[in-house]
Tab-separated table of C-alpha atoms in Angstrom:
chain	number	residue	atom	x	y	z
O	1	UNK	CA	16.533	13.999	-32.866
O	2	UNK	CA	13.662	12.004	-34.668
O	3	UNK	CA	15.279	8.757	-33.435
O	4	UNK	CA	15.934	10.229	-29.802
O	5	UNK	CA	11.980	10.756	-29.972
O	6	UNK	CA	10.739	7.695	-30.999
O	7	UNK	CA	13.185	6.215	-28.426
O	8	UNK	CA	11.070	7.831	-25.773
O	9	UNK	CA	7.822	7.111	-27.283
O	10	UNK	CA	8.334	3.685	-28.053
O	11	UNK	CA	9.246	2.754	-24.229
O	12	UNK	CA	6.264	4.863	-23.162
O	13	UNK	CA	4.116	3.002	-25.085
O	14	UNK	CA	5.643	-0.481	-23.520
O	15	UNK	CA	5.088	1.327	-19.882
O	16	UNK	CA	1.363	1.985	-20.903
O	17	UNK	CA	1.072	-1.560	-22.216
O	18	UNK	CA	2.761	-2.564	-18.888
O	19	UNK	CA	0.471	-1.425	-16.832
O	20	UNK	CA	-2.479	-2.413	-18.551
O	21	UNK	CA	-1.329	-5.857	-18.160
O	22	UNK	CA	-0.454	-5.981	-14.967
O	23	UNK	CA	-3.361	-4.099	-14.350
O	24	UNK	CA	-5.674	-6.866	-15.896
O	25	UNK	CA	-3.582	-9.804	-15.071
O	26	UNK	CA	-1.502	-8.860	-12.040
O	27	UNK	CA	1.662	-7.949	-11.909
O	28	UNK	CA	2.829	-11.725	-10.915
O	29	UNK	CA	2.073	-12.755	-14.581
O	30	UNK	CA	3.421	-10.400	-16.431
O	31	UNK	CA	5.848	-11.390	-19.417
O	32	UNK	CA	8.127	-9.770	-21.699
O	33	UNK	CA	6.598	-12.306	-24.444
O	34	UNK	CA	2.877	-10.879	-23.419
O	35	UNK	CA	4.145	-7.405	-23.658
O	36	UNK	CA	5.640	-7.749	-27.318
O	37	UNK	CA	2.301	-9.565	-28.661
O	38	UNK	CA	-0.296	-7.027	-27.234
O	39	UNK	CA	2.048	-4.391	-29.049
O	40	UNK	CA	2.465	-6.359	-32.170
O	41	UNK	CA	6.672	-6.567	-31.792
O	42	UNK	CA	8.967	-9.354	-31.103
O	43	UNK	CA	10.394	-10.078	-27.815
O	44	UNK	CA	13.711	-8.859	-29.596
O	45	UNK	CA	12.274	-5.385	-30.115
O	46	UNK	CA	10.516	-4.816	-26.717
O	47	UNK	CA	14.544	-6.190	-25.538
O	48	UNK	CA	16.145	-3.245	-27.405
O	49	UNK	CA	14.697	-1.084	-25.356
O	50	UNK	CA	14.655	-2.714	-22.029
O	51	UNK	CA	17.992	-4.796	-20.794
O	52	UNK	CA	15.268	-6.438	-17.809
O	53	UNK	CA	12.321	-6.466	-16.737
O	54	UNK	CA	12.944	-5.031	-13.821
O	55	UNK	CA	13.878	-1.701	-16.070
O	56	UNK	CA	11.116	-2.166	-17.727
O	57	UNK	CA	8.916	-2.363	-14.723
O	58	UNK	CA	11.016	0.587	-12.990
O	59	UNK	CA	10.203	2.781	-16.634
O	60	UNK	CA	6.590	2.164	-15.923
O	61	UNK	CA	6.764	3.171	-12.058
O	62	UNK	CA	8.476	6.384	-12.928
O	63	UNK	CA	6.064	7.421	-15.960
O	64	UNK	CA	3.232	6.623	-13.583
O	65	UNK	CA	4.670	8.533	-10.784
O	66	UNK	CA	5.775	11.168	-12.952
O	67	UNK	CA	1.942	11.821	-14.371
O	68	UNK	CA	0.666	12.253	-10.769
O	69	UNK	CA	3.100	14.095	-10.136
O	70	UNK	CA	2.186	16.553	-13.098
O	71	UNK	CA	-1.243	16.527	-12.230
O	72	UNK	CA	0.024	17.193	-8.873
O	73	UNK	CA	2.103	19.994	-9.855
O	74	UNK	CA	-0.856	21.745	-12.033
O	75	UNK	CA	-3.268	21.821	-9.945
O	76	UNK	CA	-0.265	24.134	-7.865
O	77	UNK	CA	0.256	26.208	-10.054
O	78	UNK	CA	-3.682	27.071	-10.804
O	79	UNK	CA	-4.116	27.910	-7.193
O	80	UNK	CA	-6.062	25.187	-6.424
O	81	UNK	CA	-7.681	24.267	-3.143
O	82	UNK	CA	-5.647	22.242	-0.643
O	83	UNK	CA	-8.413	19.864	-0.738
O	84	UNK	CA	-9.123	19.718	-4.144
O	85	UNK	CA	-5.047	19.015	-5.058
O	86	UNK	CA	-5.301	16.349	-2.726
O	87	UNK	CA	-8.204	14.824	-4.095
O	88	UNK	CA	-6.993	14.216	-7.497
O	89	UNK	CA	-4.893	11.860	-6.250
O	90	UNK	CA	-6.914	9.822	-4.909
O	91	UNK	CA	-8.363	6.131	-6.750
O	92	UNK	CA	-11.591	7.664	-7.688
O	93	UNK	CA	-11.357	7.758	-11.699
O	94	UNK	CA	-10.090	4.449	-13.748
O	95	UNK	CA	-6.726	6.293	-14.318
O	96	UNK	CA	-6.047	6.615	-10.977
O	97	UNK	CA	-7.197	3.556	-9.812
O	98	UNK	CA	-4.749	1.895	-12.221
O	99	UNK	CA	-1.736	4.064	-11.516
O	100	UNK	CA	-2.545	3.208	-7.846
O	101	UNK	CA	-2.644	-0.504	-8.931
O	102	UNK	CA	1.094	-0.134	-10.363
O	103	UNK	CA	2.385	1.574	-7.310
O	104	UNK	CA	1.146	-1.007	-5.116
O	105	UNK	CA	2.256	-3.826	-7.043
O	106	UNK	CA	5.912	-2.217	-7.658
O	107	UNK	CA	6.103	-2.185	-3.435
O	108	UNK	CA	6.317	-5.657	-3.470
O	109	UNK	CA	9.677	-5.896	-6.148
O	110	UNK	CA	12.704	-6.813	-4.685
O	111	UNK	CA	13.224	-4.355	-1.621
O	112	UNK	CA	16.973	-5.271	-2.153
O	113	UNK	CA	17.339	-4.429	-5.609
O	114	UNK	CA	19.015	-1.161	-5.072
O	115	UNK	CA	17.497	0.442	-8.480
O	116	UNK	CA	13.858	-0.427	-6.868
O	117	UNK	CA	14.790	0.980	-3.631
O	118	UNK	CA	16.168	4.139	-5.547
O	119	UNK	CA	13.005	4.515	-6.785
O	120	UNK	CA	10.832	3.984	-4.374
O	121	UNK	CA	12.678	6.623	-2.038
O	122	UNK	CA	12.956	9.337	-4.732
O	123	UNK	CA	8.843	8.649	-5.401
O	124	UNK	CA	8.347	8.992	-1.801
O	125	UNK	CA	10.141	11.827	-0.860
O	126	UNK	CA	8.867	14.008	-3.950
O	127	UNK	CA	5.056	13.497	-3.338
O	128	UNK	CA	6.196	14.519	0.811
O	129	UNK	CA	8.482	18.305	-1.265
O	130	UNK	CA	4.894	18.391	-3.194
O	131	UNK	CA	2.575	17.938	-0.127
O	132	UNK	CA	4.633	20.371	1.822
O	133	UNK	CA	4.568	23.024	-0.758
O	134	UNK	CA	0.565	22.751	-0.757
O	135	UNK	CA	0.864	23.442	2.645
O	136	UNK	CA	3.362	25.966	3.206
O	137	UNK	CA	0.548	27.799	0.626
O	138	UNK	CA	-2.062	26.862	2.892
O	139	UNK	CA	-0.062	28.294	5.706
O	140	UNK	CA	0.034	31.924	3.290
O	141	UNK	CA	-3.268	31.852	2.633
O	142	UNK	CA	-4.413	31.423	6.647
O	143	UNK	CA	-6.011	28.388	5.616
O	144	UNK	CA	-3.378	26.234	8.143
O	145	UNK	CA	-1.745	27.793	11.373
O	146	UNK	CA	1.795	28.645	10.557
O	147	UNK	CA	2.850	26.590	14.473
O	148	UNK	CA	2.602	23.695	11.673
O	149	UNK	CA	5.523	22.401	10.167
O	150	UNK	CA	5.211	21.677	6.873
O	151	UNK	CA	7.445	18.852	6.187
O	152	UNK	CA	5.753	16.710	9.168
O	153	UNK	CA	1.940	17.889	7.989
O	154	UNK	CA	3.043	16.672	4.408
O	155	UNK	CA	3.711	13.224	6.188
O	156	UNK	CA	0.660	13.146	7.801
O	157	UNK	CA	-0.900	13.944	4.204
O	158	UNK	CA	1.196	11.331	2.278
O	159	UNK	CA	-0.330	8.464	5.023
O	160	UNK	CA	-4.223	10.208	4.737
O	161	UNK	CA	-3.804	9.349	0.837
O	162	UNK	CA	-2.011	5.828	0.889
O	163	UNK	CA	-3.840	4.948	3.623
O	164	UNK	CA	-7.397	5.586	2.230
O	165	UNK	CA	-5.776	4.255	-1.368
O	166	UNK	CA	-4.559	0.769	0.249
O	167	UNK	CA	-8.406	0.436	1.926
O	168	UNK	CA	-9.598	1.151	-1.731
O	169	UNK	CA	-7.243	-1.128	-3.386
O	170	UNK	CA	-8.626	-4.361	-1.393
O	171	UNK	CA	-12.146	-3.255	-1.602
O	172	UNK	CA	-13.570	-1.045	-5.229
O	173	UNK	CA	-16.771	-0.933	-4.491
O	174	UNK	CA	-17.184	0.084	-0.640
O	175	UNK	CA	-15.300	3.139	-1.212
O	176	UNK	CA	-17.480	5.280	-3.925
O	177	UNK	CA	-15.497	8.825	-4.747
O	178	UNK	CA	-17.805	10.709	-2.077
O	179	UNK	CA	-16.619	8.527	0.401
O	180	UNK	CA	-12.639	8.625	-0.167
O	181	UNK	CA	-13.353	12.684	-0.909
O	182	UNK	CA	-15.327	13.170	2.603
O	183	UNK	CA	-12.588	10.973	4.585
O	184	UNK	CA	-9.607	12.819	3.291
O	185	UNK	CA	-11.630	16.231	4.293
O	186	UNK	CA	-12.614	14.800	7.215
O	187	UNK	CA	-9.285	13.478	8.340
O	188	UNK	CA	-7.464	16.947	7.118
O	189	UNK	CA	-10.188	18.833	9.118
O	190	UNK	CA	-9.173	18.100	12.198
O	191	UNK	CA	-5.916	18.080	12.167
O	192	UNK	CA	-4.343	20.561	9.651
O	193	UNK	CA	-6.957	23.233	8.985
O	194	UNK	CA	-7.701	26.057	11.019
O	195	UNK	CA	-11.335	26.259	9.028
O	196	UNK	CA	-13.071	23.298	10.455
O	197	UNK	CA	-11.002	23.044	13.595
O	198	UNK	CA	-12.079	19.895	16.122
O	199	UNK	CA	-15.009	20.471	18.583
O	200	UNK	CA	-14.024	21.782	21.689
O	201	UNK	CA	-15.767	20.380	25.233
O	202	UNK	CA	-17.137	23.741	26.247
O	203	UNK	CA	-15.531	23.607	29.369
O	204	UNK	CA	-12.030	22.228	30.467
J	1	UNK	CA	-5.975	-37.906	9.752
J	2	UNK	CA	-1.897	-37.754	9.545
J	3	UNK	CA	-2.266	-37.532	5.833
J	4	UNK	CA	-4.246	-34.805	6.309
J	5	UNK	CA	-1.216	-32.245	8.250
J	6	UNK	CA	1.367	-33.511	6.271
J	7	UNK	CA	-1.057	-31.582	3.726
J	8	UNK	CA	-1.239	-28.755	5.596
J	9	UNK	CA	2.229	-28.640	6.597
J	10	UNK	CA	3.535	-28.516	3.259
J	11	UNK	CA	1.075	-25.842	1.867
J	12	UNK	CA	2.494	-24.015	4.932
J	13	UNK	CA	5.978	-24.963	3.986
J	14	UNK	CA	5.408	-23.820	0.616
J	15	UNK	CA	3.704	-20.447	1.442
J	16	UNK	CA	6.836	-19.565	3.737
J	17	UNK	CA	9.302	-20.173	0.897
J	18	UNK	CA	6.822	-17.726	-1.454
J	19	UNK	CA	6.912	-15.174	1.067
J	20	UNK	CA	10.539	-15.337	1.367
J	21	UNK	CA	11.173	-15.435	-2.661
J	22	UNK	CA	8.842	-12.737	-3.008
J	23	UNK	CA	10.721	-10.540	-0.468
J	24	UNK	CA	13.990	-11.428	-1.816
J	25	UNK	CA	13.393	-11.450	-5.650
J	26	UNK	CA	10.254	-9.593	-6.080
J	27	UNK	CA	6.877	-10.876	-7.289
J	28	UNK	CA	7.055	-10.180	-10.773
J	29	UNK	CA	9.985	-13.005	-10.631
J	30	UNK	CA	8.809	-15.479	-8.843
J	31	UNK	CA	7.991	-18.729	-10.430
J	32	UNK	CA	6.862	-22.566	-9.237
J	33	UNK	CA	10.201	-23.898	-10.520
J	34	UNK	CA	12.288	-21.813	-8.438
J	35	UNK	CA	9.929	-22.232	-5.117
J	36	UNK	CA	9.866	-26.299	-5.966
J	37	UNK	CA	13.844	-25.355	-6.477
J	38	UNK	CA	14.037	-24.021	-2.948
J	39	UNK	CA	12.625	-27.065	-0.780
J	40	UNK	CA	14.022	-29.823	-2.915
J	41	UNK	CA	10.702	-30.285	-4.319
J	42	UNK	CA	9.901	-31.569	-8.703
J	43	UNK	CA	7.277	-28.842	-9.388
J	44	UNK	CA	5.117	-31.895	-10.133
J	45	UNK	CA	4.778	-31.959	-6.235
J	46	UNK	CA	4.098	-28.599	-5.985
J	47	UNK	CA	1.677	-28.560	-8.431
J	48	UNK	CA	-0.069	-31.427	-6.360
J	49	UNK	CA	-0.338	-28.521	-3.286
J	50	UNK	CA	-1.661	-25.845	-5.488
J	51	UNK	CA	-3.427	-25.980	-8.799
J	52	UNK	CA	-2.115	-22.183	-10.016
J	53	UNK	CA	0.330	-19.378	-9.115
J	54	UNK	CA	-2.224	-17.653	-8.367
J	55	UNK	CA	-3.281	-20.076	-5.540
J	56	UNK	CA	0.081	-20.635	-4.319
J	57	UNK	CA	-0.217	-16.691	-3.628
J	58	UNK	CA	-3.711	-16.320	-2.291
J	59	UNK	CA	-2.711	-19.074	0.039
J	60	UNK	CA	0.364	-17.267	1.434
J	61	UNK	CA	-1.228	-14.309	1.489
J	62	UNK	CA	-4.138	-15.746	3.907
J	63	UNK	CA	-1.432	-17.158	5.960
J	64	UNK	CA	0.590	-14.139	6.134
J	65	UNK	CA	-2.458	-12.164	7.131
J	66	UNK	CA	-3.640	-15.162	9.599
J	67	UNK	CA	-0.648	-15.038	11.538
J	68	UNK	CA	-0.966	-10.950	11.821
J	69	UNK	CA	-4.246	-11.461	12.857
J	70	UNK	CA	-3.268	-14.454	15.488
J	71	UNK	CA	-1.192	-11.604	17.149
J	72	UNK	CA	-3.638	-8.979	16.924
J	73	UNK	CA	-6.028	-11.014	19.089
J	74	UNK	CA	-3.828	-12.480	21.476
J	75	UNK	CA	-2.964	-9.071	21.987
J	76	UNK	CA	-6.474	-8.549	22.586
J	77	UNK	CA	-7.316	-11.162	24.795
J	78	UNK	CA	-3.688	-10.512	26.896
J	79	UNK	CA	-6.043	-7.093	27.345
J	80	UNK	CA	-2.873	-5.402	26.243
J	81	UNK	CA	-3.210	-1.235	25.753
J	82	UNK	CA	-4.821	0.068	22.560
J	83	UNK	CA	-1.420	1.768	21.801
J	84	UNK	CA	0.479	-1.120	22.327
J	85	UNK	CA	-1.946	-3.658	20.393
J	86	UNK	CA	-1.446	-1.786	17.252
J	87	UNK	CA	2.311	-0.888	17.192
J	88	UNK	CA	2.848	-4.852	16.839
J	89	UNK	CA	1.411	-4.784	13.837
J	90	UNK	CA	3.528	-1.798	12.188
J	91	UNK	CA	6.851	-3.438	10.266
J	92	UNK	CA	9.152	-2.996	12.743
J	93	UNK	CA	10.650	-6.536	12.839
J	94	UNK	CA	11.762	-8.216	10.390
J	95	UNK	CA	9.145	-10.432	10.304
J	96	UNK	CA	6.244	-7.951	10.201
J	97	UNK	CA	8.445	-5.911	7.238
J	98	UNK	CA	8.116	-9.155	5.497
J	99	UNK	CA	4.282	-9.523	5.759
J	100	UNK	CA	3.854	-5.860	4.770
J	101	UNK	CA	5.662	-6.494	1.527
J	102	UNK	CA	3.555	-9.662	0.850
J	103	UNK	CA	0.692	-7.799	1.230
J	104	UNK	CA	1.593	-4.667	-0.887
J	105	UNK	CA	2.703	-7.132	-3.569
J	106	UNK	CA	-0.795	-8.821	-3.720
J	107	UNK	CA	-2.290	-5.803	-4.013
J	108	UNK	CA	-0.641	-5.672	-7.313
J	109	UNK	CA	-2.169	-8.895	-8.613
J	110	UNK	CA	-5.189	-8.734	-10.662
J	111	UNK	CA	-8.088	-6.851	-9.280
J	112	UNK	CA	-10.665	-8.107	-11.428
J	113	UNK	CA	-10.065	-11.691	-10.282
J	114	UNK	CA	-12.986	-13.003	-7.772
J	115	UNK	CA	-10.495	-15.300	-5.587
J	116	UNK	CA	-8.265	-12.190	-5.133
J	117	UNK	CA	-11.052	-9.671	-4.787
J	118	UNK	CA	-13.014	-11.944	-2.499
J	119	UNK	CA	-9.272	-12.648	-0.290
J	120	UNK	CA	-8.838	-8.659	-0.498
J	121	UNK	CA	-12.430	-8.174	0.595
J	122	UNK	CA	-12.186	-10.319	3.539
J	123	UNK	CA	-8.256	-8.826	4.515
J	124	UNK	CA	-9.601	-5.505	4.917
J	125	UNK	CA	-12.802	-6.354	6.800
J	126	UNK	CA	-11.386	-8.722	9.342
J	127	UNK	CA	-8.785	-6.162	10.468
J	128	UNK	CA	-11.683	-3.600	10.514
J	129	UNK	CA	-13.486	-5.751	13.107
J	130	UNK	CA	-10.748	-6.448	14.888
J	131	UNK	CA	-10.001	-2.678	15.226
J	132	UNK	CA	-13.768	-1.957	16.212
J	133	UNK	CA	-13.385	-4.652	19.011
J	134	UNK	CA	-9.813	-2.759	20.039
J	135	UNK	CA	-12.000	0.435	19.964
J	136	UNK	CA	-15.190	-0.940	22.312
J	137	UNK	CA	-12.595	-1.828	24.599
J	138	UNK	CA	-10.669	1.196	25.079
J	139	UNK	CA	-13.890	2.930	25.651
J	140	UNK	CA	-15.572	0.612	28.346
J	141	UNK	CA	-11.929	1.933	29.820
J	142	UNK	CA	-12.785	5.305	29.530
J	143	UNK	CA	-10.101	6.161	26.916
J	144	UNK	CA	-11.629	6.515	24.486
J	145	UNK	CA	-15.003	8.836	24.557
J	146	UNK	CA	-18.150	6.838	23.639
J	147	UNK	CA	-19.045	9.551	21.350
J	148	UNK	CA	-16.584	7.605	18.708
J	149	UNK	CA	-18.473	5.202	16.020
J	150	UNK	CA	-16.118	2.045	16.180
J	151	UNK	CA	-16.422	0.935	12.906
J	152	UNK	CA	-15.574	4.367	12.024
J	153	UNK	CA	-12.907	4.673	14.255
J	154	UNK	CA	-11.522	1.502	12.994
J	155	UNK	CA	-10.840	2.701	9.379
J	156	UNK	CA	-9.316	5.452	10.344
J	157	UNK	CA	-6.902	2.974	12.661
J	158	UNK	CA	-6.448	1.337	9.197
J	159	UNK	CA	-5.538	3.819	7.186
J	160	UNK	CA	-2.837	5.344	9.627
J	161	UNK	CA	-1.535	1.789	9.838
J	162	UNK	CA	-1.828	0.997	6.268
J	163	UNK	CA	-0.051	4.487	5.463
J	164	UNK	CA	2.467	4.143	8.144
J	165	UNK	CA	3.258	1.116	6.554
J	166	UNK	CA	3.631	2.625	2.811
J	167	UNK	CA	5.832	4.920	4.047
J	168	UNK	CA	8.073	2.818	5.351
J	169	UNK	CA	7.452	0.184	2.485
J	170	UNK	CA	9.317	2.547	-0.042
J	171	UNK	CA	12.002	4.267	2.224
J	172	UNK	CA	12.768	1.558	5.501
J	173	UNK	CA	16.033	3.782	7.011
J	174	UNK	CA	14.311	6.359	7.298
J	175	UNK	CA	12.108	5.055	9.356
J	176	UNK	CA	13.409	3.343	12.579
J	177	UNK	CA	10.894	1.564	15.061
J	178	UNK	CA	10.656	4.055	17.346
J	179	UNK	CA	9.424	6.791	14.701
J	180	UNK	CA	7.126	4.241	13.545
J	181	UNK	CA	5.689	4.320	17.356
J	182	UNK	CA	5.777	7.669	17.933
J	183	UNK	CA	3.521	9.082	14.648
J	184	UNK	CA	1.252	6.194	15.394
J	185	UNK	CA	0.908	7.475	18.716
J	186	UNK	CA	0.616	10.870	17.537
J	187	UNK	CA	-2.468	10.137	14.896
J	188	UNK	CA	-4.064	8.216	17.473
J	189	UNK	CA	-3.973	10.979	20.590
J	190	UNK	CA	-4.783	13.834	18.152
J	191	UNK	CA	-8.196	12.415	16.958
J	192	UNK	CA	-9.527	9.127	19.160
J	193	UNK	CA	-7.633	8.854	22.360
J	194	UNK	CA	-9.111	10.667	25.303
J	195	UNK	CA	-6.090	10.951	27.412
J	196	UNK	CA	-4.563	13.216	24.832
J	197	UNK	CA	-7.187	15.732	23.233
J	198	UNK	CA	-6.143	18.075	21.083
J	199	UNK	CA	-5.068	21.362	21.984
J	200	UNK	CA	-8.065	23.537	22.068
J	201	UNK	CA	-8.097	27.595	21.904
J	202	UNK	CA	-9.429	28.884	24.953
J	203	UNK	CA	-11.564	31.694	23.340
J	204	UNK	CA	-13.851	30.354	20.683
């Protein structure tokens, strides 16, 4: 077992070094060689426990993923808001902003490559089982009309949260937290909950 | 002045051998040898073109985004419908699937470099502005209500397009043209387009 475990901690330590790299240097400069020396090993070492860099890469996508996903996932379980679960995932501390960085950067790997395709679909498609679980609680709780089907409003949810991320990604420093926080509400108001439903025209 | 776009013509030449390396093999693999590879080229030559990597990239990505823009505007100026100018930019060709993942792979280059920052910057803004002029037009035509802030308006245009786009970036069969169309259509008639207002309770 002690090996088994510093298996796993040893590549999460390369995926945290990955992503600081590509992070800081972009993700079309990254090296093998670069990751060894900022964690002291040989290229040999960092080898043993990748076969590619495309695993390596693919490693770092999925611990990334898998964090949000936890955070995700927690803020479930404490009965959390709708908005407020949502909001965590958005690029408003450094730690989001960099696994946002990674996920972006990993959408432009080989869309062939049927590992990074793998990926991408299994990422996808568990933030949209996430989103609609939020929702289908929303639904108990009154908080979203139960005409809604949960599965498309998750959807709509996942492109809210890119969508605001990707306008973030190309420009920091227009998009303060307030700003991506009162756009997601904003954009969730009027179309998924019933407690700040769209102004009506009074008549008509 | 011939020297001049025989220049221009091979930084063009160049850039559309990037874009398709990057597509094919992913960004984190591409290198100058293998694009100089590709046309015949030394990499001396190549090298003459473009002083970096990172150059070589910024300059496809401007031309990648250029072109998107050219048919944004003609679009425009062919006074085509709101609905219609936007669904050309959604990757549902093959070509437009190819400038989405250029673009998602340069937003995984280094953020805290000014000539991608500054390239970002003016990405994001440009297709605001041309969304905002999309926006006046459709309501001088009464479609959309004059109420609507375009600038505002225009973001949120962005981030349904830019999240469309994500979606599809990490799971394309699941996401044939025509479903591509038809969310667009349905973001767009649920919150700006007057023709389509949301559904509103008759009481209340």
């Amino acid at each position: 077992m002690p090996r088994k475990v510093d298996h796993n901690e040893r590549r999460a330590a390369i995926a945290n070094v990955v992503e600081k790299l590509v992070f800081e240097r972009g993700i079309e400069a990254l090296t093998i060689r670069d990751v060894a020396k900022e964690l002291g090993y040989s290229t040999t070492i960092v080898s043993h426990y990748f076969s590619s860099k495309l695993e390596m890469l693919l490693f770092t996508h999925q611990t990334s993923r898998s964090r949000a996903e936890k955070t995700l996932r927690e803020a479930i379980d404490e009965e959390t808001d709708l908005l407020e679960c949502l909001e965590v995932l958005l690029p408003i501390s450094k730690e989001r902003w960099r696994d946002w960085h990674t996920w972006f950067a990993f959408w432009g790997m080989a869309p062939e490559d049927p590992s990074v395709s793998d990926e991408w679909r299994t990422g996808t498609s568990e933030a949209n089982m996430l989103f609609a679980r939020l929702v289908q609680r929303a639904q108990a709780k009154g908080q979203i009309s139960m005409d809604v089907d949960a599965r498309a409003a998750a959807t709509e949810i996942q492109i809210y949260i890119n969508g605001i991320a990707s306008l973030v990604a190309q420009d920091r420093k227009s998009w303060p937290a307030d700003r991506q926080k009162d756009l997601l509400r904003h954009l969730l108001s009027a179309r998924l909950l019933a407690a700040a439903p769209p102004a009506c025209p009074v008549s008509g």
